[in-house]
mmCIF file of C-alpha atoms in Angstrom:
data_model
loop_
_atom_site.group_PDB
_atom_site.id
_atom_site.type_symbol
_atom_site.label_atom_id
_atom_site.label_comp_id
_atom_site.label_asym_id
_atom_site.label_seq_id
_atom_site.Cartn_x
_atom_site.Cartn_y
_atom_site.Cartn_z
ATOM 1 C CA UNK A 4 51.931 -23.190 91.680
ATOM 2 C CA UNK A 5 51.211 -20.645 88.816
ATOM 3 C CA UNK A 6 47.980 -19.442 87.674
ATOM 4 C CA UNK A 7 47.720 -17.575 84.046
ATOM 5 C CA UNK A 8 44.934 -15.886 82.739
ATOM 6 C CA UNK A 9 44.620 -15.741 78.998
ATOM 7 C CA UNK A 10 42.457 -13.367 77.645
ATOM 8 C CA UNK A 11 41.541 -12.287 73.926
ATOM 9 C CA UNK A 12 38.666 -10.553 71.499
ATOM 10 C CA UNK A 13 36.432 -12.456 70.365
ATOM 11 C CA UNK A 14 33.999 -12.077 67.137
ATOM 12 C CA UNK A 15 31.749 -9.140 67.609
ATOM 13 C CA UNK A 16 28.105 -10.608 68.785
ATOM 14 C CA UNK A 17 29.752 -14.105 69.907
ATOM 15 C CA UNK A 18 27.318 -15.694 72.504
ATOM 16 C CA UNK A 19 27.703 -17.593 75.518
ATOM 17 C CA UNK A 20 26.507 -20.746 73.547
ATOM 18 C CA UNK A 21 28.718 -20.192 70.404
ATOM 19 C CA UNK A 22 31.790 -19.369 73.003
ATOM 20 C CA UNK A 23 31.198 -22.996 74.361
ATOM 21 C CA UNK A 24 31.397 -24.495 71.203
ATOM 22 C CA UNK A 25 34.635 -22.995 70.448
ATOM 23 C CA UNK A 26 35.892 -23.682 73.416
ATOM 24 C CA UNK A 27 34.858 -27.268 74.011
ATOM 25 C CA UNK A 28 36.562 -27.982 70.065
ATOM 26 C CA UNK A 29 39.991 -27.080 71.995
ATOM 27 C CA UNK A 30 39.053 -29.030 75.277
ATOM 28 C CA UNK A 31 40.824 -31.892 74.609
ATOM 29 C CA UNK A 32 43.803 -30.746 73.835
ATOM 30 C CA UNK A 33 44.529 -29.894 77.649
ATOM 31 C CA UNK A 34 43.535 -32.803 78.576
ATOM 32 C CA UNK A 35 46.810 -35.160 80.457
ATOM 33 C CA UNK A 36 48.999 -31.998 79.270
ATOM 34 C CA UNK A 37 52.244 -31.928 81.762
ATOM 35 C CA UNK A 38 52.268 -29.644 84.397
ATOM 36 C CA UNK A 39 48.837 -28.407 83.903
ATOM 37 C CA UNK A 40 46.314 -28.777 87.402
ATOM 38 C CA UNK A 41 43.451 -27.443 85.840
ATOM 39 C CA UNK A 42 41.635 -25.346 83.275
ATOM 40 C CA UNK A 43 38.962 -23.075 82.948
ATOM 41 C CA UNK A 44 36.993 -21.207 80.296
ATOM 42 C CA UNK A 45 36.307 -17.648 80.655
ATOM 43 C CA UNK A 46 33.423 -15.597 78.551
ATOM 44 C CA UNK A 47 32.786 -11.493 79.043
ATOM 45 C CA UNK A 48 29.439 -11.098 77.384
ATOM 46 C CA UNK A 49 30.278 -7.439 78.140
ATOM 47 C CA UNK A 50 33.224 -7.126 76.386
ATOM 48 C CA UNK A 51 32.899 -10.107 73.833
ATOM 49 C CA UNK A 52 36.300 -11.774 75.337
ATOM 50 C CA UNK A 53 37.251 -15.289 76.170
ATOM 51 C CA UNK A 54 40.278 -17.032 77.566
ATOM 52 C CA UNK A 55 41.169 -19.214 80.053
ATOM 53 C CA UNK A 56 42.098 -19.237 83.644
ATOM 54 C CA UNK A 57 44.831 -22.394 83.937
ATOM 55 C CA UNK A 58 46.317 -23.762 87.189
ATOM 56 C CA UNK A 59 49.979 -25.069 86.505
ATOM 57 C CA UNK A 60 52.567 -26.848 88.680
ATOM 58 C CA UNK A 61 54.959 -24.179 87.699
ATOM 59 C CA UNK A 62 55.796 -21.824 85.424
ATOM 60 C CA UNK A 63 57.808 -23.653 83.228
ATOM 61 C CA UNK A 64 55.436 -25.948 82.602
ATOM 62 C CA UNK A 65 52.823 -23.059 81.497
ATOM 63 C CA UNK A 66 56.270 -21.227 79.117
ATOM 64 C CA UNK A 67 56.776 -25.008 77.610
ATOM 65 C CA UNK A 68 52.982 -24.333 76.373
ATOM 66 C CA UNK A 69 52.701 -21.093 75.410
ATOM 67 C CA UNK A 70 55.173 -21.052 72.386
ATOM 68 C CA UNK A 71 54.448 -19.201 69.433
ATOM 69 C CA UNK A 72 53.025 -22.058 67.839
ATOM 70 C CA UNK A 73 50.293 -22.256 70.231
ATOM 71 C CA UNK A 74 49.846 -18.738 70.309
ATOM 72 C CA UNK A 75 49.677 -18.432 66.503
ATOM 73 C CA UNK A 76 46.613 -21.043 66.930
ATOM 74 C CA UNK A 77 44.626 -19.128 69.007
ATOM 75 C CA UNK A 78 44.935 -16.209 67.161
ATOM 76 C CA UNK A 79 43.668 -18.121 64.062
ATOM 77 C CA UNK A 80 41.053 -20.222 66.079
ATOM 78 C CA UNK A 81 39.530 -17.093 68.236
ATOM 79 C CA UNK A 82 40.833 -14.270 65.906
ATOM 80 C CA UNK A 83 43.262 -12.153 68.061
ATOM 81 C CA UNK A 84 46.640 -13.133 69.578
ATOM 82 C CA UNK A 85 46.184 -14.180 73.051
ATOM 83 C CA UNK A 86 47.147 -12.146 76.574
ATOM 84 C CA UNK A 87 48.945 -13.978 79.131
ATOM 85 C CA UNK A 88 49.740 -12.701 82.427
ATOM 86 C CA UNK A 89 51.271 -15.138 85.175
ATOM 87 C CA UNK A 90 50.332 -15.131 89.160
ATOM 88 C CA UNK A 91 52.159 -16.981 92.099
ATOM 89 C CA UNK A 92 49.445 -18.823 93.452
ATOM 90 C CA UNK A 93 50.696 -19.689 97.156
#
């Protein structure tokens, strides 16, 4: 198993409530995707990020996501071109 964090800037004074929002618009497009476990939503009030913590079956499943087409939408959904950094998760 692989976990990757994702992490980008968000807006300047984004809330938690308006980070929900945007994140429950791209909710269902995780939803069945191959090779994916689970998926979580991450907000730093302190640093006005977001991003997601995602639990894959390996780590080409998670590569076979994050193309530059996806990551070319979050930058123009959230602003800023996305982080990624990849774990083994034993």
């Amino acid at each position: 198993m692989i976990t990757a964090i994702v992490r980008f800037p968000l807006t300047a004074g984004t809330t938690v409530e308006q980070a929900r929002e945007l994140f429950e618009g791209s909710a269902p497009k995780y939803e069945g995707l191959a090779g994916l476990v689970r998926k979580y939503y991450l907000f730093d009030p302190e640093t006005i990020s977001g991003g997601g913590c995602y639990l894959w079956e390996s780590r080409s499943a998670a590569e076979a996501v994050y193309t530059d087409e996806w990551k070319s939408m979050i930058e123009q959904r959230y602003g800023a071109a996305p982080q990624i950094s990849f774990f083994e998760t034993p």
